[in-house]
Amino acid sequence: DFQMTQSPSYVSASVGDRVIITCQASQVINNFLNWYQQKPGKAPKLLIYDATNLQIGAPSRFSGSGSGTHYTLTISSLQPEDIATYFCQQYDNLPPLFGGGTRVDIK
Amino acid sequence: QVQLQESGPGPVMPSQTLSLTCAVSGASISSGDFYWTWIRQHPETGLEFIGHIHYSRGPYYNPSLQSRVSISIDTSKHHFSLQLTSVTAADTAVYFCARGNNWSYGVNWFDPWGPGTLVTVSS
């Protein structure tokens, strides 16, 4: 079965810290990978598309990278408003598949 | 500004049919650029793609739900709908509708999403 594995599942960091979230696909997905931010009680919002492209309106402290089966979402300087759960999503294969999510909290 | 809004009748009894509608405003539901999508989120697990529909290409369903799901579109009313039959407690989830962006091989990303509606399956 095709799988998307996110790690860590939970991260607690201080304001200003660099936070890195990873998404590992069980097979090559050719950069067909998006990231979403979901704040408590809200719907997910597209944050990064095609692995590296920042969605219009998203803060520049968010960035995406990766290739092959391994992708990362980086928050360069964590802010209080970044408290949320982050999901990756691949579209190289049907059906689209989401990672299990990473909850980010402030220490 | 594109907005989506889910609506439905509320709790569903086991073995019955779950029915939801997503009203679309600020964008043409007849645009060839988009797939109109249903996604759900279980309380303890992640996000699950249910299926989508294109106004001219018809629906695509997640194989894991294909035998129970139906998605339809009504361009005159600017909405699309989800039906999920023979529900069980495992179908209790927050159901989101979303606009999927069309690319060469189907849908790539989902933006925007509706606020979501909690559907509880319980007797």
PDB file of C-alpha atoms in Angstrom:
ATOM      1  CA  ASP A   1       0.000   0.000   0.000  1.00  0.00           C
ATOM      2  CA  PHE A   2       1.172   3.483  -0.861  1.00  0.00           C
ATOM      3  CA  GLN A   3       1.882   5.503   2.299  1.00  0.00           C
ATOM      4  CA  MET A   4       2.811   9.024   3.374  1.00  0.00           C
ATOM      5  CA  THR A   5       4.588   9.143   6.732  1.00  0.00           C
ATOM      6  CA  GLN A   6       5.025  12.429   8.541  1.00  0.00           C
ATOM      7  CA  SER A   7       7.407  13.042  11.409  1.00  0.00           C
ATOM      8  CA  PRO A   8       7.425  14.075  14.095  1.00  0.00           C
ATOM      9  CA  SER A   9       3.759  13.750  15.005  1.00  0.00           C
ATOM     10  CA  TYR A  10       4.181  16.491  17.598  1.00  0.00           C
ATOM     11  CA  VAL A  11       6.742  19.244  18.053  1.00  0.00           C
ATOM     12  CA  SER A  12       6.980  21.882  20.754  1.00  0.00           C
ATOM     13  CA  ALA A  13       9.381  24.739  20.135  1.00  0.00           C
ATOM     14  CA  SER A  14      10.083  28.256  21.329  1.00  0.00           C
ATOM     15  CA  VAL A  15       9.157  31.437  19.491  1.00  0.00           C
ATOM     16  CA  GLY A  16      11.922  32.162  17.009  1.00  0.00           C
ATOM     17  CA  ASP A  17      13.030  28.544  16.689  1.00  0.00           C
ATOM     18  CA  ARG A  18      13.482  26.778  13.380  1.00  0.00           C
ATOM     19  CA  VAL A  19      11.027  23.924  12.952  1.00  0.00           C
ATOM     20  CA  ILE A  20      11.415  21.174  10.373  1.00  0.00           C
ATOM     21  CA  ILE A  21       8.657  18.693   9.488  1.00  0.00           C
ATOM     22  CA  THR A  22       9.308  15.765   7.200  1.00  0.00           C
ATOM     23  CA  CYS A  23       7.107  13.734   4.908  1.00  0.00           C
ATOM     24  CA  GLN A  24       8.307  10.397   3.583  1.00  0.00           C
ATOM     25  CA  ALA A  25       6.536   8.730   0.678  1.00  0.00           C
ATOM     26  CA  SER A  26       6.673   4.969   0.187  1.00  0.00           C
ATOM     27  CA  GLN A  27       7.599   5.549  -3.456  1.00  0.00           C
ATOM     28  CA  VAL A  28       8.927   8.364  -5.618  1.00  0.00           C
ATOM     29  CA  ILE A  29       6.345  11.144  -6.046  1.00  0.00           C
ATOM     30  CA  ASN A  30       8.262  13.481  -8.379  1.00  0.00           C
ATOM     31  CA  ASN A  31       7.765  16.636  -6.269  1.00  0.00           C
ATOM     32  CA  PHE A  32       3.986  16.251  -6.582  1.00  0.00           C
ATOM     33  CA  LEU A  33       3.597  17.228  -2.939  1.00  0.00           C
ATOM     34  CA  ASN A  34       1.647  19.922  -1.137  1.00  0.00           C
ATOM     35  CA  TRP A  35       1.590  21.187   2.447  1.00  0.00           C
ATOM     36  CA  TYR A  36      -1.453  22.430   4.371  1.00  0.00           C
ATOM     37  CA  GLN A  37      -1.836  24.289   7.661  1.00  0.00           C
ATOM     38  CA  GLN A  38      -4.856  23.535   9.829  1.00  0.00           C
ATOM     39  CA  LYS A  39      -5.517  25.764  12.825  1.00  0.00           C
ATOM     40  CA  PRO A  40      -7.710  24.419  15.648  1.00  0.00           C
ATOM     41  CA  GLY A  41     -11.364  24.249  14.652  1.00  0.00           C
ATOM     42  CA  LYS A  42     -10.674  25.428  11.090  1.00  0.00           C
ATOM     43  CA  ALA A  43     -10.343  23.864   7.681  1.00  0.00           C
ATOM     44  CA  PRO A  44      -6.900  23.164   6.223  1.00  0.00           C
ATOM     45  CA  LYS A  45      -5.334  25.909   4.120  1.00  0.00           C
ATOM     46  CA  LEU A  46      -2.935  25.363   1.259  1.00  0.00           C
ATOM     47  CA  LEU A  47       0.505  26.545   2.319  1.00  0.00           C
ATOM     48  CA  ILE A  48       2.961  25.173  -0.249  1.00  0.00           C
ATOM     49  CA  TYR A  49       2.278  23.491  -3.582  1.00  0.00           C
ATOM     50  CA  ASP A  50       4.486  21.465  -5.898  1.00  0.00           C
ATOM     51  CA  ALA A  51       6.914  20.856  -3.012  1.00  0.00           C
ATOM     52  CA  THR A  52       8.544  24.302  -3.046  1.00  0.00           C
ATOM     53  CA  ASN A  53       6.069  27.010  -4.117  1.00  0.00           C
ATOM     54  CA  LEU A  54       4.668  29.285  -1.439  1.00  0.00           C
ATOM     55  CA  GLN A  55       0.937  29.901  -1.783  1.00  0.00           C
ATOM     56  CA  ILE A  56      -0.045  33.540  -2.260  1.00  0.00           C
ATOM     57  CA  GLY A  57      -0.515  35.177   1.128  1.00  0.00           C
ATOM     58  CA  ALA A  58       1.503  32.615   3.086  1.00  0.00           C
ATOM     59  CA  PRO A  59       4.325  34.074   5.207  1.00  0.00           C
ATOM     60  CA  SER A  60       7.827  33.826   3.774  1.00  0.00           C
ATOM     61  CA  ARG A  61       9.110  32.064   6.914  1.00  0.00           C
ATOM     62  CA  PHE A  62       7.520  28.901   5.477  1.00  0.00           C
ATOM     63  CA  SER A  63       9.459  26.968   2.859  1.00  0.00           C
ATOM     64  CA  GLY A  64       9.360  23.551   1.277  1.00  0.00           C
ATOM     65  CA  SER A  65      12.052  21.355  -0.179  1.00  0.00           C
ATOM     66  CA  GLY A  66      12.779  17.787  -1.108  1.00  0.00           C
ATOM     67  CA  SER A  67      12.843  15.305  -3.932  1.00  0.00           C
ATOM     68  CA  GLY A  68      12.173  11.675  -4.666  1.00  0.00           C
ATOM     69  CA  THR A  69      10.489  10.218  -1.600  1.00  0.00           C
ATOM     70  CA  HIS A  70      11.649  12.713   1.066  1.00  0.00           C
ATOM     71  CA  TYR A  71      10.189  16.204   1.577  1.00  0.00           C
ATOM     72  CA  THR A  72      10.416  18.831   4.283  1.00  0.00           C
ATOM     73  CA  LEU A  73       8.446  21.833   5.479  1.00  0.00           C
ATOM     74  CA  THR A  74      10.540  24.409   7.333  1.00  0.00           C
ATOM     75  CA  ILE A  75       9.353  27.240   9.534  1.00  0.00           C
ATOM     76  CA  SER A  76      12.413  29.459   9.761  1.00  0.00           C
ATOM     77  CA  SER A  77      11.327  31.408  12.847  1.00  0.00           C
ATOM     78  CA  LEU A  78       8.332  30.004  14.718  1.00  0.00           C
ATOM     79  CA  GLN A  79       5.620  32.543  15.579  1.00  0.00           C
ATOM     80  CA  PRO A  80       2.667  32.178  17.961  1.00  0.00           C
ATOM     81  CA  GLU A  81       0.237  32.276  15.033  1.00  0.00           C
ATOM     82  CA  ASP A  82       1.915  29.169  13.563  1.00  0.00           C
ATOM     83  CA  ILE A  83       0.298  26.936  16.201  1.00  0.00           C
ATOM     84  CA  ALA A  84      -1.468  24.420  13.982  1.00  0.00           C
ATOM     85  CA  THR A  85      -1.355  20.942  12.533  1.00  0.00           C
ATOM     86  CA  TYR A  86       0.503  20.567   9.256  1.00  0.00           C
ATOM     87  CA  PHE A  87      -0.306  17.937   6.631  1.00  0.00           C
ATOM     88  CA  CYS A  88       1.488  16.841   3.499  1.00  0.00           C
ATOM     89  CA  GLN A  89      -0.468  15.547   0.490  1.00  0.00           C
ATOM     90  CA  GLN A  90       0.778  13.745  -2.605  1.00  0.00           C
ATOM     91  CA  TYR A  91      -0.874  13.713  -6.018  1.00  0.00           C
ATOM     92  CA  ASP A  92       1.552  11.586  -8.013  1.00  0.00           C
ATOM     93  CA  ASN A  93      -0.775   8.625  -7.512  1.00  0.00           C
ATOM     94  CA  LEU A  94      -4.541   8.333  -7.294  1.00  0.00           C
ATOM     95  CA  PRO A  95      -6.217   8.733  -4.932  1.00  0.00           C
ATOM     96  CA  PRO A  96      -4.596  11.813  -3.424  1.00  0.00           C
ATOM     97  CA  LEU A  97      -3.173  10.827  -0.057  1.00  0.00           C
ATOM     98  CA  PHE A  98      -2.471  12.889   3.041  1.00  0.00           C
ATOM     99  CA  GLY A  99       0.165  12.377   5.689  1.00  0.00           C
ATOM    100  CA  GLY A 100      -0.910  11.795   9.278  1.00  0.00           C
ATOM    101  CA  GLY A 101      -0.158  15.343  10.386  1.00  0.00           C
ATOM    102  CA  THR A 102       2.312  17.150  12.650  1.00  0.00           C
ATOM    103  CA  ARG A 103       1.013  19.240  15.507  1.00  0.00           C
ATOM    104  CA  VAL A 104       3.151  22.286  16.249  1.00  0.00           C
ATOM    105  CA  ASP A 105       2.967  23.974  19.630  1.00  0.00           C
ATOM    106  CA  ILE A 106       4.791  26.750  21.447  1.00  0.00           C
ATOM    107  CA  LYS A 107       6.905  25.897  24.509  1.00  0.00           C
TER     108      LYS A 107
ATOM    109  CA  GLN B   1     -13.535  35.516  -3.334  1.00  0.00           C
ATOM    110  CA  VAL B   2     -14.320  31.828  -3.666  1.00  0.00           C
ATOM    111  CA  GLN B   3     -16.336  30.366  -0.825  1.00  0.00           C
ATOM    112  CA  LEU B   4     -17.633  26.881  -0.163  1.00  0.00           C
ATOM    113  CA  GLN B   5     -20.186  25.925   2.459  1.00  0.00           C
ATOM    114  CA  GLU B   6     -21.246  22.443   3.490  1.00  0.00           C
ATOM    115  CA  SER B   7     -24.758  21.672   4.652  1.00  0.00           C
ATOM    116  CA  GLY B   8     -26.571  18.551   5.720  1.00  0.00           C
ATOM    117  CA  PRO B   9     -29.390  17.203   7.842  1.00  0.00           C
ATOM    118  CA  GLY B  10     -27.318  16.376  10.938  1.00  0.00           C
ATOM    119  CA  PRO B  11     -26.842  13.019  12.719  1.00  0.00           C
ATOM    120  CA  VAL B  12     -27.272   9.850  10.714  1.00  0.00           C
ATOM    121  CA  MET B  13     -28.465   6.460  11.921  1.00  0.00           C
ATOM    122  CA  PRO B  14     -26.304   3.399  11.254  1.00  0.00           C
ATOM    123  CA  SER B  15     -27.051   1.693   7.926  1.00  0.00           C
ATOM    124  CA  GLN B  16     -28.670   4.869   6.579  1.00  0.00           C
ATOM    125  CA  THR B  17     -27.396   7.246   3.889  1.00  0.00           C
ATOM    126  CA  LEU B  18     -25.314  10.316   4.658  1.00  0.00           C
ATOM    127  CA  SER B  19     -26.160  13.245   2.362  1.00  0.00           C
ATOM    128  CA  LEU B  20     -24.297  16.537   2.192  1.00  0.00           C
ATOM    129  CA  THR B  21     -24.353  19.496  -0.178  1.00  0.00           C
ATOM    130  CA  CYS B  22     -21.634  22.062  -0.872  1.00  0.00           C
ATOM    131  CA  ALA B  23     -22.711  25.487  -2.070  1.00  0.00           C
ATOM    132  CA  VAL B  24     -20.143  27.295  -4.215  1.00  0.00           C
ATOM    133  CA  SER B  25     -19.947  31.069  -4.566  1.00  0.00           C
ATOM    134  CA  GLY B  26     -17.408  33.342  -6.196  1.00  0.00           C
ATOM    135  CA  ALA B  27     -16.395  30.804  -8.835  1.00  0.00           C
ATOM    136  CA  SER B  28     -18.061  29.008 -11.698  1.00  0.00           C
ATOM    137  CA  ILE B  29     -18.854  25.400 -10.880  1.00  0.00           C
ATOM    138  CA  SER B  30     -18.852  24.815 -14.642  1.00  0.00           C
ATOM    139  CA  SER B  31     -15.228  25.836 -15.031  1.00  0.00           C
ATOM    140  CA  GLY B  32     -13.023  23.201 -16.606  1.00  0.00           C
ATOM    141  CA  ASP B  33     -10.176  24.297 -14.318  1.00  0.00           C
ATOM    142  CA  PHE B  34     -11.530  22.641 -11.196  1.00  0.00           C
ATOM    143  CA  TYR B  35     -12.566  19.395  -9.563  1.00  0.00           C
ATOM    144  CA  TRP B  36     -15.173  19.714  -6.823  1.00  0.00           C
ATOM    145  CA  THR B  37     -14.010  17.539  -3.984  1.00  0.00           C
ATOM    146  CA  TRP B  38     -15.105  15.881  -0.763  1.00  0.00           C
ATOM    147  CA  ILE B  39     -12.567  15.134   1.985  1.00  0.00           C
ATOM    148  CA  ARG B  40     -13.209  13.897   5.510  1.00  0.00           C
ATOM    149  CA  GLN B  41     -11.285  14.000   8.768  1.00  0.00           C
ATOM    150  CA  HIS B  42     -11.789  11.415  11.464  1.00  0.00           C
ATOM    151  CA  PRO B  43     -11.327  12.574  15.064  1.00  0.00           C
ATOM    152  CA  GLU B  44      -8.238  10.499  15.724  1.00  0.00           C
ATOM    153  CA  THR B  45      -6.888   9.949  12.228  1.00  0.00           C
ATOM    154  CA  GLY B  46      -5.952  12.202   9.408  1.00  0.00           C
ATOM    155  CA  LEU B  47      -7.503  13.489   6.237  1.00  0.00           C
ATOM    156  CA  GLU B  48      -9.096  11.119   3.738  1.00  0.00           C
ATOM    157  CA  PHE B  49      -9.921  11.964   0.132  1.00  0.00           C
ATOM    158  CA  ILE B  50     -13.454  10.739  -0.649  1.00  0.00           C
ATOM    159  CA  GLY B  51     -13.866  11.740  -4.275  1.00  0.00           C
ATOM    160  CA  HIS B  52     -14.338  14.560  -6.713  1.00  0.00           C
ATOM    161  CA  ILE B  53     -16.400  15.538  -9.713  1.00  0.00           C
ATOM    162  CA  HIS B  54     -15.630  17.606 -12.789  1.00  0.00           C
ATOM    163  CA  TYR B  55     -18.581  19.267 -14.496  1.00  0.00           C
ATOM    164  CA  SER B  56     -17.848  17.501 -17.798  1.00  0.00           C
ATOM    165  CA  ARG B  57     -15.687  14.490 -16.879  1.00  0.00           C
ATOM    166  CA  GLY B  58     -17.829  12.983 -14.162  1.00  0.00           C
ATOM    167  CA  PRO B  59     -16.776  11.662 -10.777  1.00  0.00           C
ATOM    168  CA  TYR B  60     -13.768   9.833  -9.379  1.00  0.00           C
ATOM    169  CA  TYR B  61     -14.010   7.977  -6.076  1.00  0.00           C
ATOM    170  CA  ASN B  62     -11.473   6.717  -3.589  1.00  0.00           C
ATOM    171  CA  PRO B  63     -11.383   2.932  -4.196  1.00  0.00           C
ATOM    172  CA  SER B  64     -11.725   2.367  -0.452  1.00  0.00           C
ATOM    173  CA  LEU B  65     -15.194   3.969  -0.537  1.00  0.00           C
ATOM    174  CA  GLN B  66     -16.208   3.437  -4.146  1.00  0.00           C
ATOM    175  CA  SER B  67     -18.941   0.891  -3.458  1.00  0.00           C
ATOM    176  CA  ARG B  68     -20.791   3.282  -1.128  1.00  0.00           C
ATOM    177  CA  VAL B  69     -20.164   6.794  -2.429  1.00  0.00           C
ATOM    178  CA  SER B  70     -21.810   8.960  -5.046  1.00  0.00           C
ATOM    179  CA  ILE B  71     -20.959  12.567  -5.940  1.00  0.00           C
ATOM    180  CA  SER B  72     -23.156  14.683  -8.184  1.00  0.00           C
ATOM    181  CA  ILE B  73     -23.109  18.255  -9.447  1.00  0.00           C
ATOM    182  CA  ASP B  74     -25.922  20.707 -10.161  1.00  0.00           C
ATOM    183  CA  THR B  75     -24.564  23.576 -12.227  1.00  0.00           C
ATOM    184  CA  SER B  76     -27.882  25.444 -12.192  1.00  0.00           C
ATOM    185  CA  LYS B  77     -27.846  25.575  -8.393  1.00  0.00           C
ATOM    186  CA  HIS B  78     -24.069  26.103  -8.076  1.00  0.00           C
ATOM    187  CA  HIS B  79     -23.664  23.166  -5.745  1.00  0.00           C
ATOM    188  CA  PHE B  80     -22.371  19.622  -5.628  1.00  0.00           C
ATOM    189  CA  SER B  81     -23.418  16.791  -3.361  1.00  0.00           C
ATOM    190  CA  LEU B  82     -22.163  13.714  -1.559  1.00  0.00           C
ATOM    191  CA  GLN B  83     -24.062  10.573  -0.704  1.00  0.00           C
ATOM    192  CA  LEU B  84     -22.513   7.800   1.377  1.00  0.00           C
ATOM    193  CA  THR B  85     -24.640   4.713   1.882  1.00  0.00           C
ATOM    194  CA  SER B  86     -24.726   2.061   4.610  1.00  0.00           C
ATOM    195  CA  VAL B  87     -22.922   4.234   7.148  1.00  0.00           C
ATOM    196  CA  THR B  88     -21.390   2.955  10.376  1.00  0.00           C
ATOM    197  CA  ALA B  89     -19.763   4.623  13.349  1.00  0.00           C
ATOM    198  CA  ALA B  90     -16.511   4.562  11.378  1.00  0.00           C
ATOM    199  CA  ASP B  91     -18.009   7.174   9.049  1.00  0.00           C
ATOM    200  CA  THR B  92     -18.290   9.690  11.904  1.00  0.00           C
ATOM    201  CA  ALA B  93     -16.031  12.536  10.811  1.00  0.00           C
ATOM    202  CA  VAL B  94     -15.801  16.170   9.844  1.00  0.00           C
ATOM    203  CA  TYR B  95     -16.679  16.382   6.155  1.00  0.00           C
ATOM    204  CA  PHE B  96     -15.093  19.128   4.060  1.00  0.00           C
ATOM    205  CA  CYS B  97     -15.814  20.198   0.535  1.00  0.00           C
ATOM    206  CA  ALA B  98     -12.973  21.794  -1.395  1.00  0.00           C
ATOM    207  CA  ARG B  99     -12.047  23.079  -4.804  1.00  0.00           C
ATOM    208  CA  GLY B 100      -9.450  20.901  -6.488  1.00  0.00           C
ATOM    209  CA  ASN B 101      -7.166  22.419  -9.073  1.00  0.00           C
ATOM    210  CA  ASN B 102      -7.104  20.676 -12.451  1.00  0.00           C
ATOM    211  CA  TRP B 103      -3.818  19.690 -14.036  1.00  0.00           C
ATOM    212  CA  SER B 104      -2.813  17.276 -16.791  1.00  0.00           C
ATOM    213  CA  TYR B 105      -3.450  14.110 -14.795  1.00  0.00           C
ATOM    214  CA  GLY B 106      -6.360  15.072 -12.575  1.00  0.00           C
ATOM    215  CA  VAL B 107      -6.359  17.088  -9.391  1.00  0.00           C
ATOM    216  CA  ASN B 108      -3.224  18.408  -7.721  1.00  0.00           C
ATOM    217  CA  TRP B 109      -4.071  20.651  -4.751  1.00  0.00           C
ATOM    218  CA  PHE B 110      -7.163  21.668  -2.803  1.00  0.00           C
ATOM    219  CA  ASP B 111      -7.892  25.347  -2.230  1.00  0.00           C
ATOM    220  CA  PRO B 112     -10.063  26.727  -0.747  1.00  0.00           C
ATOM    221  CA  TRP B 113     -11.958  24.460   1.626  1.00  0.00           C
ATOM    222  CA  GLY B 114     -15.330  24.868   3.246  1.00  0.00           C
ATOM    223  CA  PRO B 115     -15.401  25.219   7.038  1.00  0.00           C
ATOM    224  CA  GLY B 116     -16.444  21.588   7.435  1.00  0.00           C
ATOM    225  CA  THR B 117     -19.423  19.916   9.045  1.00  0.00           C
ATOM    226  CA  LEU B 118     -19.350  17.223  11.710  1.00  0.00           C
ATOM    227  CA  VAL B 119     -21.438  14.197  10.831  1.00  0.00           C
ATOM    228  CA  THR B 120     -22.115  11.761  13.649  1.00  0.00           C
ATOM    229  CA  VAL B 121     -23.332   8.261  12.961  1.00  0.00           C
ATOM    230  CA  SER B 122     -25.196   7.023  15.994  1.00  0.00           C
ATOM    231  CA  SER B 123     -28.383   5.268  16.953  1.00  0.00           C
TER     232      SER B 123
END
